């Protein structure tokens, strides 16, 4: 029974190969652009899955932290698809990949017996936020609803720097959960007093003449 089963599997693989060749998927390339945390925690598994199915399609990734720049690269035809986390303009087609909540990171040694901070508690710590334009603006606007005066003491570019500062007890780091992965054992995560999320989306230029390889990767993104 083993030999006939292997022959059937081999025949099925040949059928898939011929179908892919007919669709132009025996080769080609896909150029991706993404912000860092999505490039770190989302794309590797997707690309690995895609390469199992389409091993001859070349996939490249460019890491960029500015959503506006990602949009411009898509419009100029310098990238085929991108991962973004801000609402984008109408000439791009997007679909949701992941909802990523902003969390507060504090030293585990504080032993706070709760999962969510109050505004009053948050006001008791110097705040560590991102200095990257879109993320900084989003967090600052959200913090404006606090009835307590808040102290934004540090603005850092790298997520790892923000977490290192929190580990040293220099303040409370406010960071998307995905960007904080893996959570250092010295830190504990807490919810903000009012929830804040970023929606991670895949984006392509609407109605563009994409290649079969790009359409195939789009299907992989949509099945994430």
Coordinates of C-alpha atoms in Angstrom, one line a residue:
X1 CA 0.0 0.0 0.0
X2 CA 2.9 2.4 0.7
X3 CA 4.2 2.3 -2.9
X4 CA 0.8 3.1 -4.6
X5 CA 0.3 5.9 -2.0
X6 CA 3.7 7.4 -2.9
X7 CA 2.9 7.2 -6.6
X8 CA -0.4 9.0 -6.0
X9 CA 1.3 11.8 -4.0
X10 CA 3.9 12.1 -6.7
X11 CA 1.2 12.4 -9.4
X12 CA -0.7 15.0 -7.3
X13 CA 2.5 17.1 -6.9
X14 CA 3.0 16.9 -10.7
X15 CA -0.5 18.2 -11.2
X16 CA 0.1 21.1 -8.8
X17 CA 3.4 21.9 -10.6
X18 CA 1.8 21.9 -14.0
X19 CA -1.1 24.1 -12.7
X20 CA 1.4 26.5 -11.2
X21 CA 3.4 26.6 -14.4
X22 CA 0.2 27.4 -16.4
X23 CA -0.5 30.3 -14.0
X24 CA 3.0 31.6 -14.3
X25 CA 4.0 30.6 -10.8
X26 CA 7.2 28.7 -11.7
X27 CA 9.4 31.7 -11.0
X28 CA 8.8 35.4 -10.6
X29 CA 9.2 37.6 -7.5
X30 CA 7.3 39.3 -4.8
X31 CA 8.7 42.5 -3.2
X32 CA 7.4 43.2 0.3
X33 CA 7.7 46.3 2.6
X34 CA 6.9 46.2 6.3
X35 CA 7.4 47.9 9.6
X36 CA 9.8 46.2 12.0
X37 CA 7.6 44.2 14.4
X38 CA 5.4 42.8 11.6
X39 CA 8.6 41.9 9.6
X40 CA 9.9 40.1 12.7
X41 CA 6.8 38.3 13.9
X42 CA 4.4 37.9 11.0
X43 CA 6.3 37.7 7.7
X44 CA 8.8 34.9 8.4
X45 CA 6.2 32.3 9.0
X46 CA 4.1 33.5 6.0
X47 CA 7.2 33.5 3.7
X48 CA 8.2 30.0 4.9
X49 CA 4.6 28.7 4.2
X50 CA 4.6 30.4 0.8
X51 CA 8.0 29.0 -0.2
X52 CA 6.8 25.4 0.5
X53 CA 4.1 25.9 -2.1
X54 CA 6.0 28.1 -4.5
X55 CA 9.7 27.4 -4.0
X56 CA 10.8 29.1 -7.3
X57 CA 9.2 32.4 -6.5
X58 CA 11.7 34.9 -5.0
X59 CA 10.5 36.9 -2.0
X60 CA 12.3 40.0 -0.8
X61 CA 11.5 42.2 2.2
X62 CA 12.4 45.8 3.0
X63 CA 11.9 47.0 6.5
X64 CA 10.6 50.5 6.9
X65 CA 9.1 52.2 10.0
X66 CA 7.1 54.9 8.2
X67 CA 3.7 53.9 6.9
X68 CA 3.7 56.9 4.5
X69 CA 6.9 55.8 2.9
X70 CA 5.5 52.2 2.6
X71 CA 2.5 53.6 0.8
X72 CA 4.7 55.7 -1.5
X73 CA 6.8 52.7 -2.5
X74 CA 3.7 50.8 -3.3
X75 CA 2.4 53.6 -5.5
X76 CA 5.7 54.0 -7.3
X77 CA 5.8 50.3 -8.1
X78 CA 8.9 49.8 -6.0
X79 CA 7.1 47.2 -3.9
X80 CA 4.2 44.8 -4.5
X81 CA 2.6 44.5 -1.1
X82 CA 3.2 46.0 2.3
X83 CA 2.2 45.6 6.0
X84 CA 1.0 48.9 7.5
X85 CA -0.8 49.9 10.8
X86 CA -2.4 53.3 9.9
X87 CA -5.5 54.0 7.8
X88 CA -4.3 54.5 4.3
X89 CA -5.5 56.4 1.2
X90 CA -8.3 55.2 -1.1
X91 CA -6.0 54.1 -3.9
X92 CA -4.8 51.2 -1.8
X93 CA -6.7 48.0 -1.2
X94 CA -6.2 46.6 2.4
X95 CA -7.3 43.8 4.5
X96 CA -6.9 43.1 8.2
X97 CA -4.1 40.8 9.4
X98 CA -4.0 41.3 13.1
X99 CA -5.3 43.5 16.0
X100 CA -2.4 44.5 18.1
X101 CA -3.1 46.0 21.5
X102 CA -0.8 48.6 23.1
X103 CA 0.4 47.5 26.5
X104 CA 2.2 49.0 29.5
X105 CA 5.4 47.3 30.6
X106 CA 6.7 47.6 34.1
X107 CA 9.2 45.6 36.2
X108 CA 7.8 42.4 37.5
X109 CA 9.3 43.2 40.9
X110 CA 6.6 45.8 41.5
X111 CA 4.2 42.9 42.1
X112 CA 1.1 44.7 41.1
X113 CA -1.8 42.4 41.7
X114 CA -3.8 43.5 38.6
X115 CA -3.9 43.2 34.9
X116 CA -5.0 46.8 34.1
X117 CA -3.6 50.1 35.3
X118 CA -5.6 53.2 36.3
X119 CA -4.8 56.7 35.0
X120 CA -3.7 57.6 38.5
X121 CA -1.3 54.7 38.6
X122 CA 0.0 55.5 35.1
X123 CA 0.6 59.1 36.2
X124 CA 2.9 57.8 38.9
X125 CA 5.6 56.7 36.4
X126 CA 7.7 58.5 33.8
X127 CA 6.4 57.3 30.5
X128 CA 8.5 55.7 27.8
X129 CA 7.0 55.9 24.3
X130 CA 8.1 55.5 20.7
X131 CA 9.7 58.5 18.9
X132 CA 8.6 57.1 15.5
X133 CA 6.1 59.6 14.0
X134 CA 2.9 57.5 13.5
X135 CA 3.2 55.5 16.7
X136 CA 4.2 58.5 18.8
X137 CA 1.2 60.5 17.5
X138 CA -1.2 57.7 18.1
X139 CA -0.1 57.1 21.7
X140 CA 0.1 60.9 22.5
X141 CA -3.4 61.4 21.3
X142 CA -4.7 58.5 23.3
X143 CA -3.0 59.7 26.5
X144 CA -4.7 63.1 26.2
X145 CA -7.9 61.6 27.6
X146 CA -6.2 61.0 31.0
X147 CA -7.8 63.1 33.8
X148 CA -4.4 62.9 35.5
X149 CA -1.3 64.9 34.3
X150 CA 1.1 62.4 32.6
X151 CA 4.9 62.7 32.3
X152 CA 6.2 61.6 28.9
X153 CA 9.8 61.5 29.9
X154 CA 11.5 59.4 27.2
X155 CA 10.9 59.0 23.4
X156 CA 12.9 56.2 22.0
X157 CA 13.2 54.8 18.5
X158 CA 13.9 51.1 19.3
X159 CA 11.4 48.8 21.0
X160 CA 14.3 47.0 22.7
X161 CA 15.6 50.2 24.2
X162 CA 12.2 51.0 25.6
X163 CA 12.0 47.6 27.3
X164 CA 15.6 47.9 28.6
X165 CA 14.7 51.2 30.3
X166 CA 11.5 49.7 31.8
X167 CA 13.6 46.7 33.1
X168 CA 15.9 49.2 34.9
X169 CA 12.9 50.9 36.5
X170 CA 13.2 54.1 34.6
X171 CA 9.6 54.3 33.7
X172 CA 6.5 52.6 32.1
X173 CA 7.0 51.6 28.5
X174 CA 3.9 51.9 26.3
X175 CA 4.4 49.5 23.4
X176 CA 2.3 47.3 21.0
X177 CA 2.2 43.7 22.3
X178 CA 3.6 42.3 19.1
X179 CA 6.5 44.7 19.2
X180 CA 7.4 43.6 22.7
X181 CA 7.5 39.9 21.9
X182 CA 9.2 38.0 23.4
X183 CA 8.3 39.7 26.7
X184 CA 11.5 39.8 28.8
X185 CA 11.1 37.7 32.1
X186 CA 11.9 40.8 34.1
X187 CA 8.8 42.6 32.8
X188 CA 5.1 42.3 33.4
X189 CA 2.5 43.6 30.9
X190 CA -0.6 45.6 31.9
X191 CA -3.5 47.0 29.9
X192 CA -3.9 50.7 29.5
X193 CA -6.7 52.4 31.5
X194 CA -8.6 52.7 28.2
X195 CA -7.7 50.2 25.4
X196 CA -5.7 51.3 22.4
X197 CA -5.1 49.1 19.4
X198 CA -3.4 49.3 16.1
X199 CA -4.8 47.3 13.2
X200 CA -2.1 45.6 11.1
X201 CA -3.2 45.4 7.5
X202 CA -1.8 44.1 4.3
X203 CA -1.9 46.7 1.4
X204 CA -1.6 46.6 -2.4
X205 CA -2.3 49.2 -5.0
X206 CA -5.9 48.9 -6.0
X207 CA -6.7 47.7 -9.5
X208 CA -2.9 47.3 -10.3
X209 CA -1.7 44.7 -12.9
X210 CA -0.2 42.4 -10.4
X211 CA 1.8 39.3 -11.5
X212 CA 0.6 35.8 -10.7
X213 CA 3.3 35.5 -8.1
X214 CA 2.0 38.6 -6.3
X215 CA -1.6 37.3 -6.4
X216 CA -0.4 34.0 -5.0
X217 CA 1.3 35.8 -2.1
X218 CA -1.8 37.9 -1.5
X219 CA -3.8 34.7 -1.1
X220 CA -1.3 33.6 1.5
X221 CA -1.7 37.0 3.4
X222 CA -5.5 36.7 3.3
X223 CA -5.3 33.3 4.9
X224 CA -3.1 34.4 7.7

